[in-house]
JSON list of C-alpha atoms and ligand atoms in Angstrom, two decimals:
[
{"chain": "W", "resi": 261, "resn": "MET", "atom": "CA", "xyz": [-85.61, -66.58, 50.80]},
{"chain": "W", "resi": 262, "resn": "LYS", "atom": "CA", "xyz": [-86.55, -65.87, 54.40]},
{"chain": "W", "resi": 263, "resn": "ILE", "atom": "CA", "xyz": [-89.93, -64.43, 55.47]},
{"chain": "W", "resi": 264, "resn": "LEU", "atom": "CA", "xyz": [-90.97, -63.01, 58.83]},
{"chain": "W", "resi": 265, "resn": "THR", "atom": "CA", "xyz": [-94.69, -63.18, 59.64]},
{"chain": "W", "resi": 266, "resn": "LEU", "atom": "CA", "xyz": [-95.79, -60.89, 62.46]},
{"chain": "W", "resi": 267, "resn": "ASN", "atom": "CA", "xyz": [-99.19, -61.19, 64.10]},
{"chain": "W", "resi": 268, "resn": "GLY", "atom": "CA", "xyz": [-100.18, -58.48, 66.52]},
{"chain": "W", "resi": 269, "resn": "VAL", "atom": "CA", "xyz": [-102.57, -57.69, 69.27]},
{"chain": "W", "resi": 270, "resn": "ASN", "atom": "CA", "xyz": [-105.44, -60.07, 70.12]},
{"chain": "W", "resi": 271, "resn": "LEU", "atom": "CA", "xyz": [-104.59, -62.59, 67.42]},
{"chain": "W", "resi": 272, "resn": "ASN", "atom": "CA", "xyz": [-103.66, -65.01, 70.20]},
{"chain": "W", "resi": 273, "resn": "MET", "atom": "CA", "xyz": [-107.41, -65.01, 70.99]},
{"chain": "W", "resi": 274, "resn": "LEU", "atom": "CA", "xyz": [-108.37, -66.61, 67.68]},
{"chain": "W", "resi": 275, "resn": "GLY", "atom": "CA", "xyz": [-110.94, -69.36, 68.18]},
{"chain": "W", "resi": 276, "resn": "ILE", "atom": "CA", "xyz": [-112.36, -67.49, 71.18]},
{"chain": "W", "resi": 277, "resn": "ARG", "atom": "CA", "xyz": [-112.77, -63.95, 69.88]},
{"chain": "W", "resi": 278, "resn": "GLU", "atom": "CA", "xyz": [-115.77, -63.14, 67.67]},
{"chain": "W", "resi": 279, "resn": "PRO", "atom": "CA", "xyz": [-115.85, -66.47, 65.79]},
{"chain": "W", "resi": 280, "resn": "SER", "atom": "CA", "xyz": [-118.47, -65.13, 63.37]},
{"chain": "W", "resi": 281, "resn": "ILE", "atom": "CA", "xyz": [-115.80, -62.67, 62.15]},
{"chain": "W", "resi": 282, "resn": "TYR", "atom": "CA", "xyz": [-112.52, -64.51, 62.72]},
{"chain": "W", "resi": 283, "resn": "GLY", "atom": "CA", "xyz": [-113.54, -68.18, 62.50]},
{"chain": "W", "resi": 284, "resn": "ASP", "atom": "CA", "xyz": [-113.24, -70.99, 65.01]},
{"chain": "W", "resi": 285, "resn": "LYS", "atom": "CA", "xyz": [-109.62, -72.03, 64.51]},
{"chain": "W", "resi": 286, "resn": "ASN", "atom": "CA", "xyz": [-107.13, -71.01, 67.17]},
{"chain": "W", "resi": 287, "resn": "TYR", "atom": "CA", "xyz": [-103.80, -69.19, 66.88]},
{"chain": "W", "resi": 288, "resn": "GLU", "atom": "CA", "xyz": [-101.79, -72.41, 67.00]},
{"chain": "W", "resi": 289, "resn": "ALA", "atom": "CA", "xyz": [-103.64, -73.55, 63.87]},
{"chain": "W", "resi": 290, "resn": "LEU", "atom": "CA", "xyz": [-102.77, -70.28, 62.15]},
{"chain": "W", "resi": 291, "resn": "ASP", "atom": "CA", "xyz": [-99.12, -70.60, 63.12]},
{"chain": "W", "resi": 292, "resn": "LYS", "atom": "CA", "xyz": [-99.00, -74.14, 61.70]},
{"chain": "W", "resi": 293, "resn": "PHE", "atom": "CA", "xyz": [-100.81, -73.04, 58.54]},
{"chain": "W", "resi": 294, "resn": "ILE", "atom": "CA", "xyz": [-98.29, -70.26, 57.85]},
{"chain": "W", "resi": 295, "resn": "ARG", "atom": "CA", "xyz": [-95.31, -72.59, 58.40]},
{"chain": "W", "resi": 296, "resn": "LYS", "atom": "CA", "xyz": [-96.90, -75.09, 55.98]},
{"chain": "W", "resi": 297, "resn": "CYS", "atom": "CA", "xyz": [-97.17, -72.27, 53.42]},
{"chain": "W", "resi": 298, "resn": "TYR", "atom": "CA", "xyz": [-93.44, -71.58, 53.83]},
{"chain": "W", "resi": 299, "resn": "LYS", "atom": "CA", "xyz": [-92.66, -75.23, 53.06]},
{"chain": "W", "resi": 300, "resn": "GLN", "atom": "CA", "xyz": [-95.00, -75.36, 50.06]},
{"chain": "W", "resi": 301, "resn": "ASN", "atom": "CA", "xyz": [-93.34, -72.27, 48.60]},
{"chain": "W", "resi": 302, "resn": "LYS", "atom": "CA", "xyz": [-89.82, -73.48, 49.43]},
{"chain": "W", "resi": 303, "resn": "VAL", "atom": "CA", "xyz": [-88.98, -70.52, 51.62]},
{"chain": "W", "resi": 304, "resn": "SER", "atom": "CA", "xyz": [-87.74, -70.43, 55.19]},
{"chain": "W", "resi": 305, "resn": "GLY", "atom": "CA", "xyz": [-88.97, -68.13, 57.89]},
{"chain": "W", "resi": 306, "resn": "ASP", "atom": "CA", "xyz": [-90.40, -67.38, 61.26]},
{"chain": "W", "resi": 307, "resn": "VAL", "atom": "CA", "xyz": [-93.86, -66.69, 62.64]},
{"chain": "W", "resi": 308, "resn": "LEU", "atom": "CA", "xyz": [-94.62, -64.82, 65.81]},
{"chain": "W", "resi": 309, "resn": "GLN", "atom": "CA", "xyz": [-97.43, -63.19, 67.72]},
{"chain": "W", "resi": 310, "resn": "THR", "atom": "CA", "xyz": [-97.25, -60.46, 70.32]},
{"chain": "W", "resi": 311, "resn": "ASN", "atom": "CA", "xyz": [-99.74, -58.13, 71.97]},
{"chain": "W", "resi": 312, "resn": "ARG", "atom": "CA", "xyz": [-97.02, -55.48, 72.44]},
{"chain": "W", "resi": 313, "resn": "GLU", "atom": "CA", "xyz": [-96.59, -52.71, 69.89]},
{"chain": "W", "resi": 314, "resn": "TYR", "atom": "CA", "xyz": [-92.95, -52.11, 70.85]},
{"chain": "W", "resi": 315, "resn": "GLU", "atom": "CA", "xyz": [-92.15, -55.78, 70.23]},
{"chain": "W", "resi": 316, "resn": "LEU", "atom": "CA", "xyz": [-93.55, -55.52, 66.73]},
{"chain": "W", "resi": 317, "resn": "VAL", "atom": "CA", "xyz": [-91.34, -52.46, 66.18]},
{"chain": "W", "resi": 318, "resn": "GLU", "atom": "CA", "xyz": [-88.29, -54.29, 67.55]},
{"chain": "W", "resi": 319, "resn": "GLU", "atom": "CA", "xyz": [-88.97, -57.39, 65.43]},
{"chain": "W", "resi": 320, "resn": "ILE", "atom": "CA", "xyz": [-89.26, -55.22, 62.31]},
{"chain": "W", "resi": 321, "resn": "GLN", "atom": "CA", "xyz": [-86.01, -53.43, 63.17]},
{"chain": "W", "resi": 322, "resn": "GLY", "atom": "CA", "xyz": [-84.34, -56.80, 63.79]},
{"chain": "W", "resi": 323, "resn": "ALA", "atom": "CA", "xyz": [-85.51, -58.02, 60.38]},
{"chain": "W", "resi": 324, "resn": "TYR", "atom": "CA", "xyz": [-83.06, -55.62, 58.70]},
{"chain": "W", "resi": 325, "resn": "ASN", "atom": "CA", "xyz": [-80.47, -57.72, 56.84]},
{"chain": "W", "resi": 326, "resn": "ASN", "atom": "CA", "xyz": [-82.07, -60.89, 58.22]},
{"chain": "W", "resi": 327, "resn": "TYR", "atom": "CA", "xyz": [-85.31, -61.32, 56.23]},
{"chain": "W", "resi": 328, "resn": "ASP", "atom": "CA", "xyz": [-86.25, -60.77, 52.59]},
{"chain": "W", "resi": 329, "resn": "GLY", "atom": "CA", "xyz": [-89.98, -60.29, 53.16]},
{"chain": "W", "resi": 330, "resn": "ILE", "atom": "CA", "xyz": [-92.42, -59.39, 55.92]},
{"chain": "W", "resi": 331, "resn": "ILE", "atom": "CA", "xyz": [-96.06, -60.41, 56.29]},
{"chain": "W", "resi": 332, "resn": "ILE", "atom": "CA", "xyz": [-97.87, -58.41, 58.94]},
{"chain": "W", "resi": 333, "resn": "ASN", "atom": "CA", "xyz": [-101.28, -58.52, 60.54]},
{"chain": "W", "resi": 334, "resn": "ALA", "atom": "CA", "xyz": [-100.87, -55.97, 63.30]},
{"chain": "W", "resi": 335, "resn": "GLY", "atom": "CA", "xyz": [-104.46, -56.36, 64.52]},
{"chain": "W", "resi": 336, "resn": "ALA", "atom": "CA", "xyz": [-105.84, -53.10, 65.92]},
{"chain": "W", "resi": 337, "resn": "TYR", "atom": "CA", "xyz": [-102.37, -51.45, 65.78]},
{"chain": "W", "resi": 338, "resn": "THR", "atom": "CA", "xyz": [-102.96, -51.36, 62.01]},
{"chain": "W", "resi": 339, "resn": "HIS", "atom": "CA", "xyz": [-105.34, -48.47, 62.56]},
{"chain": "W", "resi": 340, "resn": "THR", "atom": "CA", "xyz": [-103.27, -46.52, 65.08]},
{"chain": "W", "resi": 341, "resn": "SER", "atom": "CA", "xyz": [-99.54, -47.17, 64.82]},
{"chain": "W", "resi": 342, "resn": "VAL", "atom": "CA", "xyz": [-97.35, -44.62, 63.11]},
{"chain": "W", "resi": 343, "resn": "ALA", "atom": "CA", "xyz": [-94.47, -46.34, 64.96]},
{"chain": "W", "resi": 344, "resn": "ILE", "atom": "CA", "xyz": [-94.99, -49.62, 63.08]},
{"chain": "W", "resi": 345, "resn": "LEU", "atom": "CA", "xyz": [-95.28, -47.72, 59.78]},
{"chain": "W", "resi": 346, "resn": "ASP", "atom": "CA", "xyz": [-92.02, -45.89, 60.49]},
{"chain": "W", "resi": 347, "resn": "ALA", "atom": "CA", "xyz": [-90.24, -49.15, 61.41]},
{"chain": "W", "resi": 348, "resn": "LEU", "atom": "CA", "xyz": [-91.35, -50.74, 58.11]},
{"chain": "W", "resi": 349, "resn": "LYS", "atom": "CA", "xyz": [-90.15, -47.68, 56.19]},
{"chain": "W", "resi": 350, "resn": "ALA", "atom": "CA", "xyz": [-86.85, -47.75, 58.06]},
{"chain": "W", "resi": 351, "resn": "VAL", "atom": "CA", "xyz": [-85.94, -51.33, 57.12]},
{"chain": "W", "resi": 352, "resn": "SER", "atom": "CA", "xyz": [-87.43, -51.10, 53.60]},
{"chain": "W", "resi": 353, "resn": "ILE", "atom": "CA", "xyz": [-88.21, -54.83, 53.32]},
{"chain": "W", "resi": 354, "resn": "PRO", "atom": "CA", "xyz": [-90.96, -55.93, 50.88]},
{"chain": "W", "resi": 355, "resn": "THR", "atom": "CA", "xyz": [-94.10, -56.19, 53.00]},
{"chain": "W", "resi": 356, "resn": "VAL", "atom": "CA", "xyz": [-97.57, -57.68, 52.59]},
{"chain": "W", "resi": 357, "resn": "GLU", "atom": "CA", "xyz": [-100.33, -56.61, 54.97]},
{"chain": "W", "resi": 358, "resn": "VAL", "atom": "CA", "xyz": [-102.90, -59.29, 55.80]},
{"chain": "W", "resi": 359, "resn": "HIS", "atom": "CA", "xyz": [-106.23, -59.16, 57.64]},
{"chain": "W", "resi": 360, "resn": "LEU", "atom": "CA", "xyz": [-108.40, -62.18, 58.30]},
{"chain": "W", "resi": 361, "resn": "SER", "atom": "CA", "xyz": [-111.59, -60.12, 58.07]},
{"chain": "W", "resi": 362, "resn": "ASP", "atom": "CA", "xyz": [-112.70, -57.68, 55.40]},
{"chain": "W", "resi": 363, "resn": "VAL", "atom": "CA", "xyz": [-111.69, -54.52, 57.26]},
{"chain": "W", "resi": 364, "resn": "ASN", "atom": "CA", "xyz": [-113.19, -52.29, 54.57]},
{"chain": "W", "resi": 365, "resn": "ALA", "atom": "CA", "xyz": [-116.66, -53.76, 55.13]},
{"chain": "W", "resi": 366, "resn": "ARG", "atom": "CA", "xyz": [-116.61, -53.16, 58.90]},
{"chain": "W", "resi": 367, "resn": "GLU", "atom": "CA", "xyz": [-116.55, -50.04, 61.13]},
{"chain": "W", "resi": 368, "resn": "ASP", "atom": "CA", "xyz": [-115.17, -46.87, 59.52]},
{"chain": "W", "resi": 369, "resn": "PHE", "atom": "CA", "xyz": [-112.16, -46.73, 61.85]},
{"chain": "W", "resi": 370, "resn": "ARG", "atom": "CA", "xyz": [-110.92, -50.04, 60.39]},
{"chain": "W", "resi": 371, "resn": "LYS", "atom": "CA", "xyz": [-110.71, -48.47, 56.92]},
{"chain": "W", "resi": 372, "resn": "THR", "atom": "CA", "xyz": [-107.65, -46.48, 58.00]},
{"chain": "W", "resi": 373, "resn": "SER", "atom": "CA", "xyz": [-104.42, -48.46, 57.87]},
{"chain": "W", "resi": 374, "resn": "TYR", "atom": "CA", "xyz": [-101.06, -46.82, 58.55]},
{"chain": "W", "resi": 375, "resn": "ILE", "atom": "CA", "xyz": [-99.38, -50.04, 57.40]},
{"chain": "W", "resi": 376, "resn": "SER", "atom": "CA", "xyz": [-101.03, -49.75, 53.97]},
{"chain": "W", "resi": 377, "resn": "LEU", "atom": "CA", "xyz": [-99.02, -46.55, 53.43]},
{"chain": "W", "resi": 378, "resn": "TYR", "atom": "CA", "xyz": [-95.95, -48.79, 53.15]},
{"chain": "W", "resi": 379, "resn": "ALA", "atom": "CA", "xyz": [-97.14, -52.32, 52.29]},
{"chain": "W", "resi": 380, "resn": "GLU", "atom": "CA", "xyz": [-96.84, -53.18, 48.60]},
{"chain": "W", "resi": 381, "resn": "LYS", "atom": "CA", "xyz": [-99.83, -55.52, 48.80]},
{"chain": "W", "resi": 382, "resn": "VAL", "atom": "CA", "xyz": [-102.85, -55.72, 51.11]},
{"chain": "W", "resi": 383, "resn": "ILE", "atom": "CA", "xyz": [-104.97, -58.87, 51.45]},
{"chain": "W", "resi": 384, "resn": "THR", "atom": "CA", "xyz": [-108.19, -58.71, 53.45]},
{"chain": "W", "resi": 385, "resn": "GLY", "atom": "CA", "xyz": [-111.18, -60.90, 54.14]},
{"chain": "W", "resi": 386, "resn": "LYS", "atom": "CA", "xyz": [-109.74, -64.24, 53.05]},
{"chain": "W", "resi": 387, "resn": "GLY", "atom": "CA", "xyz": [-109.15, -65.77, 56.49]},
{"chain": "W", "resi": 388, "resn": "PHE", "atom": "CA", "xyz": [-106.09, -68.04, 56.78]},
{"chain": "W", "resi": 389, "resn": "ASP", "atom": "CA", "xyz": [-105.89, -68.19, 52.96]},
{"chain": "W", "resi": 390, "resn": "GLY", "atom": "CA", "xyz": [-104.81, -64.55, 52.96]},
{"chain": "W", "resi": 391, "resn": "TYR", "atom": "CA", "xyz": [-101.51, -65.63, 54.52]},
{"chain": "W", "resi": 392, "resn": "ALA", "atom": "CA", "xyz": [-101.09, -68.35, 51.87]},
{"chain": "W", "resi": 393, "resn": "GLU", "atom": "CA", "xyz": [-101.57, -65.70, 49.18]},
{"chain": "W", "resi": 394, "resn": "ALA", "atom": "CA", "xyz": [-99.07, -63.41, 50.90]},
{"chain": "W", "resi": 395, "resn": "VAL", "atom": "CA", "xyz": [-96.37, -66.11, 51.17]},
{"chain": "W", "resi": 396, "resn": "LYS", "atom": "CA", "xyz": [-96.87, -67.07, 47.51]},
{"chain": "W", "resi": 397, "resn": "TYR", "atom": "CA", "xyz": [-96.73, -63.42, 46.40]},
{"chain": "W", "resi": 398, "resn": "LEU", "atom": "CA", "xyz": [-93.41, -62.81, 48.18]},
{"chain": "W", "resi": 399, "resn": "ALA", "atom": "CA", "xyz": [-91.94, -66.16, 47.11]},
{"chain": "W", "resi": 400, "resn": "ASP", "atom": "CA", "xyz": [-92.90, -65.64, 43.46]},
{"chain": "W", "resi": 401, "resn": "LYS", "atom": "CA", "xyz": [-91.64, -62.06, 43.34]},
{"chain": "W", "resi": 402, "resn": "TYR", "atom": "CA", "xyz": [-88.51, -62.23, 45.52]},
{"chain": "W", "resi": 403, "resn": "GLY", "atom": "CA", "xyz": [-87.84, -65.93, 45.98]},
{"chain": "W", "resi": 404, "resn": "LYS", "atom": "CA", "xyz": [-84.94, -66.33, 43.57]},
{"chain": "W", "resi": 405, "resn": "LYS", "atom": "CA", "xyz": [-82.48, -65.17, 46.23]},
{"chain": "M", "resi": 1389, "resn": "DQA", "atom": "C1", "xyz": [-107.73, -57.79, 61.99]},
{"chain": "M", "resi": 1389, "resn": "DQA", "atom": "C2", "xyz": [-108.68, -56.61, 61.75]},
{"chain": "M", "resi": 1389, "resn": "DQA", "atom": "C3", "xyz": [-108.45, -55.51, 62.76]},
{"chain": "M", "resi": 1389, "resn": "DQA", "atom": "O1", "xyz": [-109.34, -54.42, 62.53]},
{"chain": "M", "resi": 1389, "resn": "DQA", "atom": "C4", "xyz": [-108.70, -56.02, 64.16]},
{"chain": "M", "resi": 1389, "resn": "DQA", "atom": "O2", "xyz": [-108.43, -55.02, 65.11]},
{"chain": "M", "resi": 1389, "resn": "DQA", "atom": "C5", "xyz": [-107.95, -57.27, 64.45]},
{"chain": "M", "resi": 1389, "resn": "DQA", "atom": "C6", "xyz": [-107.84, -58.29, 63.41]},
{"chain": "M", "resi": 1389, "resn": "DQA", "atom": "C7", "xyz": [-108.01, -58.96, 61.04]},
{"chain": "M", "resi": 1389, "resn": "DQA", "atom": "O3", "xyz": [-107.16, -59.84, 60.92]},
{"chain": "M", "resi": 1389, "resn": "DQA", "atom": "O4", "xyz": [-109.10, -59.01, 60.44]},
{"chain": "M", "resi": 1389, "resn": "DQA", "atom": "O5", "xyz": [-107.50, -57.49, 65.58]},
{"chain": "M", "resi": 1389, "resn": "DQA", "atom": "O6", "xyz": [-106.41, -57.35, 61.75]}
]
């Protein structure tokens, strides 16, 4: 099984941005953590971060026929991007949406997620462990490929 984890806008600022919300570990630590989760669950995959919405769309399009699962934390694009939702619908790959913080306990605008209209599972407020849960979910459900 092959998983693509996509991290969107401002996640490269982890460790610097609002540590009381997002913690003090940096993006490199998150990248390493996700790759370790792949190994533990005996899946292969890639991890990438971009601040550009169109790159997220292109990565999702490129995942067609190349990945069996997608994990996505689109950052603020979660709350605005019909384009990312449409890309996920287009490729129809099992997708888990992850947020480090508990978006439902924050500002009202964070309660709207376009990605949730497609994602089969949404994990919020568990920090890095949310990604571990997402990898395990996809590996357990689709990993026999
Ligand atoms: C986030 C939550 C979003 O509302 C915010 O814009 C982010 C990070 C999270 O991981 O908690 O950039 O996706």
